[in-house]
Short mmCIF file of N, CA and C in Angstrom, two decimals:
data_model
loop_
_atom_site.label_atom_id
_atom_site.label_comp_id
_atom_site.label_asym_id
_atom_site.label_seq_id
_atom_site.Cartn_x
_atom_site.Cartn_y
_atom_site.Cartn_z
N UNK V 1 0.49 5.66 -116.17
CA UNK V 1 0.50 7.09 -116.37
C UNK V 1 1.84 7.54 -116.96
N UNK V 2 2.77 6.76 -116.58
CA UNK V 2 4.24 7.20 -116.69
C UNK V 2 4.35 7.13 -118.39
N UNK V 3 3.76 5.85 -118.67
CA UNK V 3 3.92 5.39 -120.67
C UNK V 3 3.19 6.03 -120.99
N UNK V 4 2.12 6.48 -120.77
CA UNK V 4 1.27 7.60 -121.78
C UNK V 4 1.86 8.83 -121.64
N UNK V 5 2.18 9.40 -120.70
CA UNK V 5 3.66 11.01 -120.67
C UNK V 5 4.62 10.48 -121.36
N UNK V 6 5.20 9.56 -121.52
CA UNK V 6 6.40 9.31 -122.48
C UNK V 6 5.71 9.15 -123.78
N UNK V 7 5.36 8.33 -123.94
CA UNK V 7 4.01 8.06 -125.41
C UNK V 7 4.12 9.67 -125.90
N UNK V 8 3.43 10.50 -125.29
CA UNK V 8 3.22 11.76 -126.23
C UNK V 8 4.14 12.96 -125.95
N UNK V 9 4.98 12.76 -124.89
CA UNK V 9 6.75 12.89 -125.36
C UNK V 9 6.70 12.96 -126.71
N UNK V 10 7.34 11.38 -126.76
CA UNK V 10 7.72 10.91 -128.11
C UNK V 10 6.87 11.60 -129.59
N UNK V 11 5.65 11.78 -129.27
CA UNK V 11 5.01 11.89 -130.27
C UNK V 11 5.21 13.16 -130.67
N UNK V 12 5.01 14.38 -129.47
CA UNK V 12 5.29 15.57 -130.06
C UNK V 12 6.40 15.74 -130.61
N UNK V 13 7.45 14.85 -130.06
CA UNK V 13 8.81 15.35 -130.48
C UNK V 13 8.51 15.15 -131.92
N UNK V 14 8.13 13.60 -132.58
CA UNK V 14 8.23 13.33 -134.12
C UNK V 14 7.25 14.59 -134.72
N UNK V 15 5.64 14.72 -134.35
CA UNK V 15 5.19 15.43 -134.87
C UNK V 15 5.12 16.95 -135.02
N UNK V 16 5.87 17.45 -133.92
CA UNK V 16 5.56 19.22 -133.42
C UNK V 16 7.01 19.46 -133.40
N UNK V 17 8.40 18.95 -133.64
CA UNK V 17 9.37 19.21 -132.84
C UNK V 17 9.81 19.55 -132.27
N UNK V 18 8.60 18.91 -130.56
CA UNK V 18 9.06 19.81 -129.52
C UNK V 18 10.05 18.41 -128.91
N UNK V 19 11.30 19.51 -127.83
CA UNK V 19 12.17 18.07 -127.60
C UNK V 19 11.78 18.11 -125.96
N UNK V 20 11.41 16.92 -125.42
CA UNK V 20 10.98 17.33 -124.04
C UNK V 20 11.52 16.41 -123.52
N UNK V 21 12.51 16.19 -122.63
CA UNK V 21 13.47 15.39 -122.05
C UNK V 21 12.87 14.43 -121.12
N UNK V 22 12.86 13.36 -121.57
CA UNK V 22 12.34 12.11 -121.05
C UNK V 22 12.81 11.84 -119.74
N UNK V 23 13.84 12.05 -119.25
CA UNK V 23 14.51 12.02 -117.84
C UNK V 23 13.97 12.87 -116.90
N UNK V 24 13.95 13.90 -117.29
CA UNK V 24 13.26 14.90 -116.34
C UNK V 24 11.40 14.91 -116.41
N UNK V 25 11.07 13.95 -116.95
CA UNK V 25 9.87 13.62 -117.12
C UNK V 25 9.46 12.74 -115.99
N UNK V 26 10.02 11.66 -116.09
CA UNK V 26 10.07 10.63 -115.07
C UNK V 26 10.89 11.09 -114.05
N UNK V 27 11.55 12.20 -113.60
CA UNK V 27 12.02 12.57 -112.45
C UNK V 27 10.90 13.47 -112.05
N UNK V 28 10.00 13.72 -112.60
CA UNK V 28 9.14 14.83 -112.09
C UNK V 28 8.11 13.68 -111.60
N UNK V 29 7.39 12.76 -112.61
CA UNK V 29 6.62 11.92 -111.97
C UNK V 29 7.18 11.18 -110.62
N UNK V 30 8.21 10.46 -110.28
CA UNK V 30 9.10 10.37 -109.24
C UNK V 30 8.80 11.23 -108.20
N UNK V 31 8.95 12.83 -108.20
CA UNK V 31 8.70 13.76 -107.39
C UNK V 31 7.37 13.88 -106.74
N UNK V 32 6.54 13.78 -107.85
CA UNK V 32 4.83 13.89 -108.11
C UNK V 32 4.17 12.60 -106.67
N UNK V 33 5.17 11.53 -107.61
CA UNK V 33 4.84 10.18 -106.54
C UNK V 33 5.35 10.21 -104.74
N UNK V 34 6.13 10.72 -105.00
CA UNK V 34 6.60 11.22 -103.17
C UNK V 34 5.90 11.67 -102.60
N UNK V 35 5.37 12.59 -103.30
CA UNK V 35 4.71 14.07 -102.32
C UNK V 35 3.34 13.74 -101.95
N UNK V 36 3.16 12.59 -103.17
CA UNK V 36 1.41 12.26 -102.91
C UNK V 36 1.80 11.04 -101.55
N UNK V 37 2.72 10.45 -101.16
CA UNK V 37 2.83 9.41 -100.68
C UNK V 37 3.18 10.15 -98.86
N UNK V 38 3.93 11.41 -99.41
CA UNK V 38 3.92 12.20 -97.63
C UNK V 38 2.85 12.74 -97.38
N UNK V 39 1.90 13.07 -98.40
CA UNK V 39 0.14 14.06 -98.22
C UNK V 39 -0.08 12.61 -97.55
N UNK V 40 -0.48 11.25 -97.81
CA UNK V 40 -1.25 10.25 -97.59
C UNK V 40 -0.75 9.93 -95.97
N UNK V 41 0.64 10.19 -96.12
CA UNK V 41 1.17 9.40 -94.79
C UNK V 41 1.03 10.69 -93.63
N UNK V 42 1.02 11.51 -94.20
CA UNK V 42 0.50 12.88 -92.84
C UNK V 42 -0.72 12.99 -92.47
N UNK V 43 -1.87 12.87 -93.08
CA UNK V 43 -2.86 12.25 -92.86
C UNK V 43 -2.63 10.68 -92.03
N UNK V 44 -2.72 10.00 -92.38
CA UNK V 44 -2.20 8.58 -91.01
C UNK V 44 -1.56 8.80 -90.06
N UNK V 45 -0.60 9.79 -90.04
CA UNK V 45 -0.06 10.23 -88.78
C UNK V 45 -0.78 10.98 -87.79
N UNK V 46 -1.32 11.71 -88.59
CA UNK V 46 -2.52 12.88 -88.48
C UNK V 46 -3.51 12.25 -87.50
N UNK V 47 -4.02 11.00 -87.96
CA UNK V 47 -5.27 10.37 -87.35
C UNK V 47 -4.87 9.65 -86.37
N UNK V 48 -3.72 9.25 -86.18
CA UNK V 48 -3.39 8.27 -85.38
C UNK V 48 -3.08 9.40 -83.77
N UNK V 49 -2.24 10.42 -84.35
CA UNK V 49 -1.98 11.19 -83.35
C UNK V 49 -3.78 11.77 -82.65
N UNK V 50 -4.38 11.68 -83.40
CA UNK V 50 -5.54 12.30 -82.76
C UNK V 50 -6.33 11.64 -81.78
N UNK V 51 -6.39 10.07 -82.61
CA UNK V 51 -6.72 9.39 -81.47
C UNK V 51 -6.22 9.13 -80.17
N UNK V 52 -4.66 9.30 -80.20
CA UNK V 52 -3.71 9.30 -79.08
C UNK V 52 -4.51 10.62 -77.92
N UNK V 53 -4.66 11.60 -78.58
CA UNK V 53 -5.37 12.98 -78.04
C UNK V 53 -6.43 12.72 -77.20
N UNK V 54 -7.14 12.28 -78.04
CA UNK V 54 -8.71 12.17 -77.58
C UNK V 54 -8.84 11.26 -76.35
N UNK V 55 -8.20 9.90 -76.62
CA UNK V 55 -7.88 8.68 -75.06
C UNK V 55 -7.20 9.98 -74.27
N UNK V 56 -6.45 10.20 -74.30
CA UNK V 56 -5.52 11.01 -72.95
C UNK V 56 -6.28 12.22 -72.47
N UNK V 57 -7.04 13.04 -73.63
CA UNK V 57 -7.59 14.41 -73.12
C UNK V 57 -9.39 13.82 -72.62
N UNK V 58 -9.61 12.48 -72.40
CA UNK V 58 -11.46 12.27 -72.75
C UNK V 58 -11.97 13.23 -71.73
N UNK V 59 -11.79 13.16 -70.88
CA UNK V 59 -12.38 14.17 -69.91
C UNK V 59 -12.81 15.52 -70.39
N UNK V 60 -12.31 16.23 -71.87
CA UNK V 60 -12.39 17.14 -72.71
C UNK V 60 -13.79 17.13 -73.65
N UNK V 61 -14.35 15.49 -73.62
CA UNK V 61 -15.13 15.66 -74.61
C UNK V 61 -16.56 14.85 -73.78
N UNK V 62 -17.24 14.94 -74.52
CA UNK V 62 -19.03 14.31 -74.03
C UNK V 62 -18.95 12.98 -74.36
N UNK V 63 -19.04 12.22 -73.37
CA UNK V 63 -19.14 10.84 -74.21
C UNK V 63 -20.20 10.31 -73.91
N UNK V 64 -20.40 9.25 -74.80
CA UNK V 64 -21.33 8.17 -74.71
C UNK V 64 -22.80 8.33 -74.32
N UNK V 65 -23.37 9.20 -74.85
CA UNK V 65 -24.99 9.28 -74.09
C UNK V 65 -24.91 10.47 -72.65
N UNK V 66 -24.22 11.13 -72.54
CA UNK V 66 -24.06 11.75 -71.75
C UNK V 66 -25.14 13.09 -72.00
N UNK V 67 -25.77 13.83 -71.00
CA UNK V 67 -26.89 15.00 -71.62
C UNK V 67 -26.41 15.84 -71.21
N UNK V 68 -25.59 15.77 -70.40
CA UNK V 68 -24.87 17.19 -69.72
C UNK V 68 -23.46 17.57 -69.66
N UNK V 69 -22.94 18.93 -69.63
CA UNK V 69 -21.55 19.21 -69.53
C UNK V 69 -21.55 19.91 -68.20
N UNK V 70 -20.08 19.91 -67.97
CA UNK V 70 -19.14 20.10 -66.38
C UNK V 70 -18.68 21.48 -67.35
N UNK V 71 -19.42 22.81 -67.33
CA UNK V 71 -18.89 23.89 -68.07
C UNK V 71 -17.78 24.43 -67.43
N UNK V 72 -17.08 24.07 -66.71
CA UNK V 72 -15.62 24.61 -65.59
C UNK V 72 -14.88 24.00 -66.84
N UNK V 73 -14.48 22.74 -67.26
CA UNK V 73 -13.74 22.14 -68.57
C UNK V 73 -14.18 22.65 -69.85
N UNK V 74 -13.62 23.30 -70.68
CA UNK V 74 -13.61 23.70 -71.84
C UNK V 74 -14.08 22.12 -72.68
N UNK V 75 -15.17 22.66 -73.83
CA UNK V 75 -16.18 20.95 -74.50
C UNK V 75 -14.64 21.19 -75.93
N UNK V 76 -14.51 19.98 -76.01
CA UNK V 76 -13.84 19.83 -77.41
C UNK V 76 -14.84 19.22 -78.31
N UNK V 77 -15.38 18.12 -77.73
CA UNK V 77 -15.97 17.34 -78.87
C UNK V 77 -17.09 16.56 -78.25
N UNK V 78 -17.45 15.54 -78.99
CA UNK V 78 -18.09 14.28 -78.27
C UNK V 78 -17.57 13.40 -78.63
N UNK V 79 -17.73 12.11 -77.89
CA UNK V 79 -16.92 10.80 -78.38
C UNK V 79 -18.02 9.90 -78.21
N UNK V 80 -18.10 9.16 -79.62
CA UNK V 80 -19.10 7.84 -79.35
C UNK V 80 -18.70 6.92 -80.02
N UNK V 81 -18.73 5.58 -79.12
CA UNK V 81 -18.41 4.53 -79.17
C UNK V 81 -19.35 3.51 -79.45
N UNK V 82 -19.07 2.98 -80.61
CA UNK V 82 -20.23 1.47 -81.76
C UNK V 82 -20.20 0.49 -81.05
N UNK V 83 -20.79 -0.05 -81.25
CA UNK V 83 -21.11 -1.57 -80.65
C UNK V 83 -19.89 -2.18 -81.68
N UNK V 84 -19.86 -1.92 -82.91
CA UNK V 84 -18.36 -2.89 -83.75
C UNK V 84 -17.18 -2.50 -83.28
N UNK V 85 -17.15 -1.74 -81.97
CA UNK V 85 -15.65 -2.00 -81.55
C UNK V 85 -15.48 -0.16 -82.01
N UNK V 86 -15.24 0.53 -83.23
CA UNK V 86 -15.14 1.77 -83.47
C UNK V 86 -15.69 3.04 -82.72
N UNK V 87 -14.55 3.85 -82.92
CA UNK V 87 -15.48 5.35 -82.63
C UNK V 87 -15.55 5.98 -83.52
N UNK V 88 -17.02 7.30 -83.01
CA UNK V 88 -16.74 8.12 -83.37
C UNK V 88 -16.79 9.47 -82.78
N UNK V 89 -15.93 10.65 -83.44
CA UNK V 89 -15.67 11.91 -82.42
C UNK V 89 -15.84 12.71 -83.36
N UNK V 90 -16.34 13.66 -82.67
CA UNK V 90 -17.08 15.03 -83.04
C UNK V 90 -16.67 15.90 -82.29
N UNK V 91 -15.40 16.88 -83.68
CA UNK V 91 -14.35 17.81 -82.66
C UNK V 91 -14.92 19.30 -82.84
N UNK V 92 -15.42 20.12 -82.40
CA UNK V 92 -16.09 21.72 -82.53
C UNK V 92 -14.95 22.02 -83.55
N UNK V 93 -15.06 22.79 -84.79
CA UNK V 93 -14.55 23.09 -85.71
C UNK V 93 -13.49 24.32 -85.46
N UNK V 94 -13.80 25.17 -84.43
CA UNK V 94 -12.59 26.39 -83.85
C UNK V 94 -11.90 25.37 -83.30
N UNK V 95 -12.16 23.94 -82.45
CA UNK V 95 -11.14 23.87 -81.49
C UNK V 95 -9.84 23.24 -82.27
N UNK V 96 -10.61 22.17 -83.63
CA UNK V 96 -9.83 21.33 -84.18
C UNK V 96 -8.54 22.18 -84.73
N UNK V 97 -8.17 22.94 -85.05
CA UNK V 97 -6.73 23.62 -85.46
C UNK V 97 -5.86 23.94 -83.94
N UNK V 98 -6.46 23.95 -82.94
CA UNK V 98 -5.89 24.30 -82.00
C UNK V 98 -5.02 23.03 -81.31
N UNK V 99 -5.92 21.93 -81.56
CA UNK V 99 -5.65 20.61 -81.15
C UNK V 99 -4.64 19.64 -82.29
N UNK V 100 -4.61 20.29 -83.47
CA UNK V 100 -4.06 19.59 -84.32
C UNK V 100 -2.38 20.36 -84.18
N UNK V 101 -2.50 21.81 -83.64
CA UNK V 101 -1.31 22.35 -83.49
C UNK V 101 -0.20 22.18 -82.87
N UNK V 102 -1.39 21.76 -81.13
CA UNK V 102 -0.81 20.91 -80.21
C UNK V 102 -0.18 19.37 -80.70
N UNK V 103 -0.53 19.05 -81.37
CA UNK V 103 0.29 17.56 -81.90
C UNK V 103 1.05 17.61 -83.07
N UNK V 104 1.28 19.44 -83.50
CA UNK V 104 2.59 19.44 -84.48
C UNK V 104 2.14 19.14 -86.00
N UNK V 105 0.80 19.66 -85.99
CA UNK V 105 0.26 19.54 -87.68
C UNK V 105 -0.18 20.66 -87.94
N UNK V 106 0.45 21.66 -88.40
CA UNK V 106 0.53 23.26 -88.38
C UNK V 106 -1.09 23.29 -89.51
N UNK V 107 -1.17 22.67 -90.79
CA UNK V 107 -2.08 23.30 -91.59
C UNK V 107 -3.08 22.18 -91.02
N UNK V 108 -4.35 22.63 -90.50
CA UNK V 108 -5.31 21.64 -90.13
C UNK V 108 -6.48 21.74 -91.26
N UNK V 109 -6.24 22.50 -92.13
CA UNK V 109 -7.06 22.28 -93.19
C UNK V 109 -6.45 20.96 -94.08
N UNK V 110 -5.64 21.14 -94.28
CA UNK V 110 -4.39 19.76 -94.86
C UNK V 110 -5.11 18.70 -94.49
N UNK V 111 -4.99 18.68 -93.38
CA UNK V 111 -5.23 17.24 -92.46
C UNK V 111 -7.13 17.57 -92.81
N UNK V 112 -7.86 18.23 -92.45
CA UNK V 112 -8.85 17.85 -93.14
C UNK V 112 -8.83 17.52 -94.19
N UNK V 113 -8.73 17.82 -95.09
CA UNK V 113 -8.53 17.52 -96.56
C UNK V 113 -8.00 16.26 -96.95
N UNK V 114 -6.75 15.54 -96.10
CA UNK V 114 -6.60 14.39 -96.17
C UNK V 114 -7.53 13.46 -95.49
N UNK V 115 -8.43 13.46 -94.00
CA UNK V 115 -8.86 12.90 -94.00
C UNK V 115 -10.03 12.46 -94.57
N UNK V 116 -10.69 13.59 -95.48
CA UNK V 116 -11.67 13.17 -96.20
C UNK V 116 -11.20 12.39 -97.04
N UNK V 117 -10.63 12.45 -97.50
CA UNK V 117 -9.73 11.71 -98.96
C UNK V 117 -9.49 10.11 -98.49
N UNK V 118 -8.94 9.93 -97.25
CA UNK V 118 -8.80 8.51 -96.83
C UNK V 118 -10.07 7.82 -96.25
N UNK V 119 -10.86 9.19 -96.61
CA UNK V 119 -12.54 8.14 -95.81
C UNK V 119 -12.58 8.32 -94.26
N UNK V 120 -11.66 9.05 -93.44
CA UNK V 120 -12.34 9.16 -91.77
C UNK V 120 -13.54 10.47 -91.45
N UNK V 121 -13.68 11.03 -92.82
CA UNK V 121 -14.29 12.42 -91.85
C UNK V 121 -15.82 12.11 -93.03
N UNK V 122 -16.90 12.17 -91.89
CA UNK V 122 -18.12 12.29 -92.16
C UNK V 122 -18.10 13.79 -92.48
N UNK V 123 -19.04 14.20 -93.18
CA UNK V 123 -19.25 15.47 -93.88
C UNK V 123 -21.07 16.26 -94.84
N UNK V 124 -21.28 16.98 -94.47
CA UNK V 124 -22.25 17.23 -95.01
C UNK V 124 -21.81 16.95 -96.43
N UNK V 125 -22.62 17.30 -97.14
CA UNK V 125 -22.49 17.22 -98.94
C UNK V 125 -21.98 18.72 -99.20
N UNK V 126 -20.62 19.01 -99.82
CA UNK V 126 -20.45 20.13 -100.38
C UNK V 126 -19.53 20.83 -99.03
N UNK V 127 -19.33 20.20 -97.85
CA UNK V 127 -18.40 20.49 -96.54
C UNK V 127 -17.87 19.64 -96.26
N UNK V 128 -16.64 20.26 -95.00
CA UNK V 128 -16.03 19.36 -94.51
C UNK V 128 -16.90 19.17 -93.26
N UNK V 129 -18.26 19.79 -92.65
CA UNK V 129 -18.20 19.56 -91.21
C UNK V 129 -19.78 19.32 -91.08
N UNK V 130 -20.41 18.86 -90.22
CA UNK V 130 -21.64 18.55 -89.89
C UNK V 130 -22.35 19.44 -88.89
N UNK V 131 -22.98 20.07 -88.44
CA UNK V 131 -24.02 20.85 -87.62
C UNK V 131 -24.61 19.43 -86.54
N UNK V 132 -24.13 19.88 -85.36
CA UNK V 132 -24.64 18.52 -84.00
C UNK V 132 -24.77 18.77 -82.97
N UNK V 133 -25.74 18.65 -82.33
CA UNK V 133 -25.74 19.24 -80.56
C UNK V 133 -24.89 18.26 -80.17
N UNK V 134 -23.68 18.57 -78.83
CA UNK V 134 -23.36 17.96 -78.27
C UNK V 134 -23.80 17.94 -77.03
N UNK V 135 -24.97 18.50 -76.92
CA UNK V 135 -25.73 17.74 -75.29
C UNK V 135 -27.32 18.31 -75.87
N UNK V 136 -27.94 17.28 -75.23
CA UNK V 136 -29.74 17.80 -75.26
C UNK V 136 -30.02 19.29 -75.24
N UNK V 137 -29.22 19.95 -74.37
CA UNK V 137 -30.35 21.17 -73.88
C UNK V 137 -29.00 22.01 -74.93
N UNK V 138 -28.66 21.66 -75.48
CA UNK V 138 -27.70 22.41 -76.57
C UNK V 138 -27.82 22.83 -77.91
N UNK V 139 -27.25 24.29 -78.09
CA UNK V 139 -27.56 24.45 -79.88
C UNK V 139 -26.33 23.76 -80.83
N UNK V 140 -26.97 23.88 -81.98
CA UNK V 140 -26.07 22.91 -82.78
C UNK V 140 -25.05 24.19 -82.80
N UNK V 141 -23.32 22.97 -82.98
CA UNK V 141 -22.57 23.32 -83.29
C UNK V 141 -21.59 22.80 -84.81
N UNK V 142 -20.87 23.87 -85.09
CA UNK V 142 -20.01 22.62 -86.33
C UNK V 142 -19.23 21.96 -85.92
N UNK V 143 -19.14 20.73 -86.31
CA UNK V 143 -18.67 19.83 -86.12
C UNK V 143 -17.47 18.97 -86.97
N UNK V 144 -16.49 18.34 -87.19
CA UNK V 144 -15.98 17.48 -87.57
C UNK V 144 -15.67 15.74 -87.19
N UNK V 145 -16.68 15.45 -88.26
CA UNK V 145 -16.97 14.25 -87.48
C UNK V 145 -15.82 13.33 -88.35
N UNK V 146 -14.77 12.54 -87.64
CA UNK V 146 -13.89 11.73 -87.73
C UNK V 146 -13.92 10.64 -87.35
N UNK V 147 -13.92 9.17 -87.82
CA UNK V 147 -13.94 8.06 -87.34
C UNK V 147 -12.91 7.41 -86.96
N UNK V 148 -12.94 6.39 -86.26
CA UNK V 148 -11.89 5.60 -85.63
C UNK V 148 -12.40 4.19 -85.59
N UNK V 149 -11.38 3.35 -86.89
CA UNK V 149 -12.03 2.07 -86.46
C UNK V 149 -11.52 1.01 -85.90
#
């Protein structure tokens, strides 16, 4: 990417005489390359901290085949666990900014947005979130479904 921005640099300069400073070209791509590399790594932090959440808070969420909730505990999510060792969790879509705040990730749209991008968040087509009862006798809620593998 870097030789084709210099490539037509160069070119406009010979053909258009525009002069566009090659240094600050590649200092911008430089810049460009950082920022995409802290979006990627806040996201990984992002996910890692969540899972840290979810083990310590489980009592917060429905797990495993469970049909009923203890409504005295506020529901965060559900948590289900694969036979390949992975989970997956399904966080109610009001709670997830609240929970992402608590672990110091102020924009939780961000962090959605990255985790779609790295492949953890299941998603309808055209959303970030899925519609899911989290117990039998329950109406669907939105959901963000995030994996853990």
């Amino acid at each position: 990417m870097e030789a084709i921005l210099l490539t037509v640099a160069d070119i406009s300069k010979d053909a258009l005489g525009l002069d566009f400073s090659r240094d600050e070209i590649i200092e911008f791509l430089a810049e460009q390359q950082l920022q995409s590399e802290a979006n990627v790594d806040i996201g990984l932090r992002a996910h890692e901290a969540l899972r840290g959440f979810v083990n310590t808070n489980i009592a917060s969420f429905i797990t495993d085949g469970a049909t009923t909730w203890n409504k005295s505990i506020p529901c965060l999510g559900k948590v289900e666990h694969l036979n390949n060792g992975s989970m997956v969790v399904g966080i109610v879509t009001t709670e997830f900014p609240k929970i992402m705040a608590q672990l110091k990730f102020n924009n939780a749209n961000l962090i959605i947005s990255k985790f779609k991008s790295l492949g953890f968040l299941d998603h309808e087509v055209g959303k970030n979130y899925r519609k899911r009862k989290l117990t039998n006798a329950g109406s669907s809620v939105r959901v963000y479904i995030i994996r853990f593998e």
